[in-house]
Short mmCIF file of C-alpha atoms in Angstrom, two decimals:
data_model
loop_
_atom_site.label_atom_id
_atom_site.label_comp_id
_atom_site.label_asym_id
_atom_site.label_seq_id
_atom_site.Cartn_x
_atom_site.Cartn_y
_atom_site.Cartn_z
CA UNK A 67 0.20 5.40 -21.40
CA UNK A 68 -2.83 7.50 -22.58
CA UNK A 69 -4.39 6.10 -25.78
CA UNK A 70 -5.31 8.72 -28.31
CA UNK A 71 -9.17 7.94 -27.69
CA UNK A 72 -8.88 8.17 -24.21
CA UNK A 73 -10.46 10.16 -21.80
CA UNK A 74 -9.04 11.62 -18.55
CA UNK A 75 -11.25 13.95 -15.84
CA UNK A 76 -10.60 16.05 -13.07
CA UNK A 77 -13.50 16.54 -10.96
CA UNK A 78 -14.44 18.33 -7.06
CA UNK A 79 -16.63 15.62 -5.72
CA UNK A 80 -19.06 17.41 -3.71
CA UNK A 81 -20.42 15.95 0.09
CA UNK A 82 -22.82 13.18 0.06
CA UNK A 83 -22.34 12.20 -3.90
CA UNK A 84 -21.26 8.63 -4.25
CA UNK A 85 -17.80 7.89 -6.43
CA UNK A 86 -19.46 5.71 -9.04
CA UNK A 87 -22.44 5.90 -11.73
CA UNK A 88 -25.10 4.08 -10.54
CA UNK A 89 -26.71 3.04 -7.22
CA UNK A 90 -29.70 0.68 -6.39
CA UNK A 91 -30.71 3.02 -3.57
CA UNK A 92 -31.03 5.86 -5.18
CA UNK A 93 -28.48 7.98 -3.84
CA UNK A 94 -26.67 10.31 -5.72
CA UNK A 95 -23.69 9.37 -7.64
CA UNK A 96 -21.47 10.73 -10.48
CA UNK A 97 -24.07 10.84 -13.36
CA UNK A 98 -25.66 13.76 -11.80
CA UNK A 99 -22.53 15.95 -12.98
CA UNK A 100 -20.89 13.88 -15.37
CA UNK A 101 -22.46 12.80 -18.97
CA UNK A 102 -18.94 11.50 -20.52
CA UNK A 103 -19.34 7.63 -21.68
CA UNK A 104 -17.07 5.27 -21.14
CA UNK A 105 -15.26 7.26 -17.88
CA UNK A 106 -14.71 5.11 -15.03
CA UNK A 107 -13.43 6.69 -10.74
CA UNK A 108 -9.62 5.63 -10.85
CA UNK A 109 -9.71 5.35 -6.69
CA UNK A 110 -12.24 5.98 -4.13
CA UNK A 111 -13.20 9.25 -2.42
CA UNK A 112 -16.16 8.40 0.77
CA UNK A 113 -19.58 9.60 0.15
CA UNK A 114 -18.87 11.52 2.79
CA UNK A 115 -15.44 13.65 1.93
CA UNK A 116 -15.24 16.12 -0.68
CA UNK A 117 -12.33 17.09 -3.45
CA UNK A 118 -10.27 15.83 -6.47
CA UNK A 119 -11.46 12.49 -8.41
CA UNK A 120 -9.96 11.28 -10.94
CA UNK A 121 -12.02 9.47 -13.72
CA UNK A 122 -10.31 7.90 -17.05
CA UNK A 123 -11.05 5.29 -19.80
CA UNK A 124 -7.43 3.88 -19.57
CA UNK A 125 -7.16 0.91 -17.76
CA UNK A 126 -3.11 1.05 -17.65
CA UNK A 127 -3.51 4.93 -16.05
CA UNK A 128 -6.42 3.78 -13.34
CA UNK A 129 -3.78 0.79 -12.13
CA UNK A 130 -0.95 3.98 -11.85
CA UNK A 131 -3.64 5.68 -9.67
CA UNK A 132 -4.22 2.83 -7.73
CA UNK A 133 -2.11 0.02 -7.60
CA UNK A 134 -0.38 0.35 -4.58
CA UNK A 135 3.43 -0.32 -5.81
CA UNK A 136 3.41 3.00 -7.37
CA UNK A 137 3.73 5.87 -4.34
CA UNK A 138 1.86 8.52 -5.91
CA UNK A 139 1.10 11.30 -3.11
CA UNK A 140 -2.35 12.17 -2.55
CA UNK A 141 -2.76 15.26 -0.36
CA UNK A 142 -5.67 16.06 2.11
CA UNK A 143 -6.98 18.69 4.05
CA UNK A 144 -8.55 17.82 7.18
CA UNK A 145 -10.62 19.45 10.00
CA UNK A 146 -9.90 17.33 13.11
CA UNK A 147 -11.03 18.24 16.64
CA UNK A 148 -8.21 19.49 18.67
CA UNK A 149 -5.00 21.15 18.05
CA UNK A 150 -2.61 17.93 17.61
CA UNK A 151 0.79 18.71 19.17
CA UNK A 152 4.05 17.52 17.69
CA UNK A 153 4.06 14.31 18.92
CA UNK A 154 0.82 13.44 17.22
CA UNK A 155 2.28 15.23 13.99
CA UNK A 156 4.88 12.47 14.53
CA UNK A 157 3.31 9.34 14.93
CA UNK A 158 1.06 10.07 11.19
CA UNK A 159 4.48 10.83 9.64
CA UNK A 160 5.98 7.70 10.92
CA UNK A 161 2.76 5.84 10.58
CA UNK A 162 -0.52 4.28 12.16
CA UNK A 163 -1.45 0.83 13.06
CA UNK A 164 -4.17 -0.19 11.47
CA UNK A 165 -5.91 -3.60 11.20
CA UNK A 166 -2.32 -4.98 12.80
CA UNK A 167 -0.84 -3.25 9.54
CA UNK A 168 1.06 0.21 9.81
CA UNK A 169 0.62 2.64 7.41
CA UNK A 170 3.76 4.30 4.53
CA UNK A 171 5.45 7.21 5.95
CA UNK A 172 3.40 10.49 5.56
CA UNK A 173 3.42 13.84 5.74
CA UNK A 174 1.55 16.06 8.15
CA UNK A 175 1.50 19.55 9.26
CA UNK A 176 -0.87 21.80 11.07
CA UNK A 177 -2.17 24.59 8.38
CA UNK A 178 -1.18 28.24 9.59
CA UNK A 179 -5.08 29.38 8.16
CA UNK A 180 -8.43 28.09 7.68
CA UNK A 181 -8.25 27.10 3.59
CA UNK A 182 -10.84 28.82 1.84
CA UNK A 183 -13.17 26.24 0.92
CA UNK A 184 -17.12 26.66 -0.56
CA UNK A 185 -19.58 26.01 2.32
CA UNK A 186 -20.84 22.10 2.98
CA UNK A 187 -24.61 21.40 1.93
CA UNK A 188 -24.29 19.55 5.54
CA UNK A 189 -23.24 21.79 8.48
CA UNK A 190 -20.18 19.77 10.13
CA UNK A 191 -21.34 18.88 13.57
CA UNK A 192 -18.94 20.66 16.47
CA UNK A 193 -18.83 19.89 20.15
CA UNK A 194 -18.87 22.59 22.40
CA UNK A 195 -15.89 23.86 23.73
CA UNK A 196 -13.90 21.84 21.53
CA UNK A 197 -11.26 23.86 19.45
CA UNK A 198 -10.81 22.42 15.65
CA UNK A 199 -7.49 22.60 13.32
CA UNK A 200 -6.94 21.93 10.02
CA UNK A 201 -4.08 19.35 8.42
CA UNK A 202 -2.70 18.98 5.05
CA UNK A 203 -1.77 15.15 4.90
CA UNK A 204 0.45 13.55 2.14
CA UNK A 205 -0.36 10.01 1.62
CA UNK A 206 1.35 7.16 -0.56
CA UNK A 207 -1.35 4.89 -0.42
CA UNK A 208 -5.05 4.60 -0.16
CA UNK A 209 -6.52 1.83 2.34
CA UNK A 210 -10.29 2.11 3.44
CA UNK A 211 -11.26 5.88 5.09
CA UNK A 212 -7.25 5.76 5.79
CA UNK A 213 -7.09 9.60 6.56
CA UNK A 214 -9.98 9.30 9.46
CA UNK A 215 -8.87 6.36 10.62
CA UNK A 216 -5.47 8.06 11.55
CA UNK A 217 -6.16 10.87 12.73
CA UNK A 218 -8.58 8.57 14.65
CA UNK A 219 -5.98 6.70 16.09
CA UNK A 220 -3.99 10.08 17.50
CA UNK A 221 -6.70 11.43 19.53
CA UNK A 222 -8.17 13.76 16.60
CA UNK A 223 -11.38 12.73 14.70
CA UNK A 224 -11.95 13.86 11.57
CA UNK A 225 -14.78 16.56 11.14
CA UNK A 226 -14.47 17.38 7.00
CA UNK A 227 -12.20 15.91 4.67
CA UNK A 228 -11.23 17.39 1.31
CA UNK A 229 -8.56 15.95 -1.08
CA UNK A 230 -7.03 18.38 -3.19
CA UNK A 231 -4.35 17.33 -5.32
CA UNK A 232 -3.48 13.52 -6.90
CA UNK A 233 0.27 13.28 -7.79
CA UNK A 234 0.44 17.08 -9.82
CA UNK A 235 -2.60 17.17 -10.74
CA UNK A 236 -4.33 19.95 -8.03
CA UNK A 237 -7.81 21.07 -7.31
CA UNK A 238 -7.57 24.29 -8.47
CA UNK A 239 -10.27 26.14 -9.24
CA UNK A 240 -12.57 23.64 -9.83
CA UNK A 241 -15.69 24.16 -8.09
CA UNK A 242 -17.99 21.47 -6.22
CA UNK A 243 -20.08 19.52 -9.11
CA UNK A 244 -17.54 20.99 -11.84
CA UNK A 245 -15.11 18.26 -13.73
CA UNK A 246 -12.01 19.61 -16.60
CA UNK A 247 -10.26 17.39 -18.61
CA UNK A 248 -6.53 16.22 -18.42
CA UNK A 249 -4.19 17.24 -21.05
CA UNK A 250 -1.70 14.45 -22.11
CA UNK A 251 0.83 16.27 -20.50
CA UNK A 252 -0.89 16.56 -17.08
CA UNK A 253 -1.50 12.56 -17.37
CA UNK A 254 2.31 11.67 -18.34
CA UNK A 255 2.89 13.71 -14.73
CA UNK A 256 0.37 11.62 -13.12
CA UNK A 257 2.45 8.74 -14.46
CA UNK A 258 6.07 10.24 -13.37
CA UNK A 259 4.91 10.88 -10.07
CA UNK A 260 3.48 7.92 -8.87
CA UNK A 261 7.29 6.33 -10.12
CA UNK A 262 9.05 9.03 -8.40
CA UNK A 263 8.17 7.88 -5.03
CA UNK A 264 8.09 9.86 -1.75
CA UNK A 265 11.83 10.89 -1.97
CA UNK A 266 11.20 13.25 -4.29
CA UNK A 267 8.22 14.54 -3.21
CA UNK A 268 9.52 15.93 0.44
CA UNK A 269 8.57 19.26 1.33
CA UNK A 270 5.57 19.58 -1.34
CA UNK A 271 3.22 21.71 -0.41
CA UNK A 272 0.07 21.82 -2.49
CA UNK A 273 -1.53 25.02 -3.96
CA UNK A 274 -5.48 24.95 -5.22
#
């Protein structure tokens, strides 16, 4: 899968930086942290959500990231407003609507602590009164803002997203602006997991 020349990168997207090199607006993007040629974003994060992107030089292992047919998990945390009860737990496992289309199977539980996570440059903006919680979400696919738009949909808006692991490959201790690279092993996992499927991935829960 991974061509001896290639190059594979783990890196903690921080707020605000856009997933890609360059940008006729000026904005800032990935070449503010990352100087390695010929390194492309397998996948999106939002300018607006924080954690784990992966960026490689192998076509063949960006199309395992992405390509839909391959399940690989990619887990979230979320801050959402409220504390969503079980039956809002339920409808994101079993999935969404959206766009007429319902979402894979998920999973979704309400974290028993606040994670320990570096301060946002950008203060998130609470309402008054209104109590937050914070999910881990384990998606198999990766439509457009998918994680706010379901927790949208079940009453609880997203407030600060953060993706922390992509198939085994976890955040760790990788701090906001900092990228590692991938050994070959850690990108033959990437690989494995994404033909596992979700079967085998029940009951993960993600340490970073």
């Amino acid at each position: 899968m991974m061509r001896s020349a290639s190059r594979t990168l783990a890196f903690n997207k921080p707020y605000d930086v856009l997933p890609c090199f360059t940008d006729s607006d000026g904005r800032t993007t990935l070449a503010e942290f990352i100087r390695v040629r010929g390194v492309y974003a397998a996948g999106r994060l939002d300018r607006d959500s924080e954690g784990l992107l992966l960026l490689t030089s192998d076509g063949a292992l960006a199309r395992a990231i992405t390509d839909p047919r391959h399940y690989l998990p990619k887990v979230y945390w979320a801050q959402v407003e409220r504390i969503p009860d079980d039956r809002a737990l339920e409808h994101l496992r079993q999935g969404v609507l959206l766009n007429g289309r319902r979402t894979r199977p998920a999973q979704a539980h309400v974290l028993t602590a606040e994670p320990r996570l570096p301060d946002r440059p950008v203060s998130i903006r609470f309402r008054k009164h209104v109590p937050t919680a914070w999910l881990q979400l384990t998606l198999y696919e990766g439509r457009n803002r998918q994680v706010r738009r379901m927790t949208a949909a079940v009453g609880h808006p997203t407030l600060r997203l953060v993706r922390v692991a992509i198939g085994p490959i976890a955040l760790g201790g990788l701090l906001p602006g900092q990228w590692r690279e991938l050994t070959r092993e850690e990108v033959t996992g990437i690989v494995q997991a994404g033909q596992s499927g979700p079967q085998r991935e029940s009951g993960r829960r993600v340490r970073t």
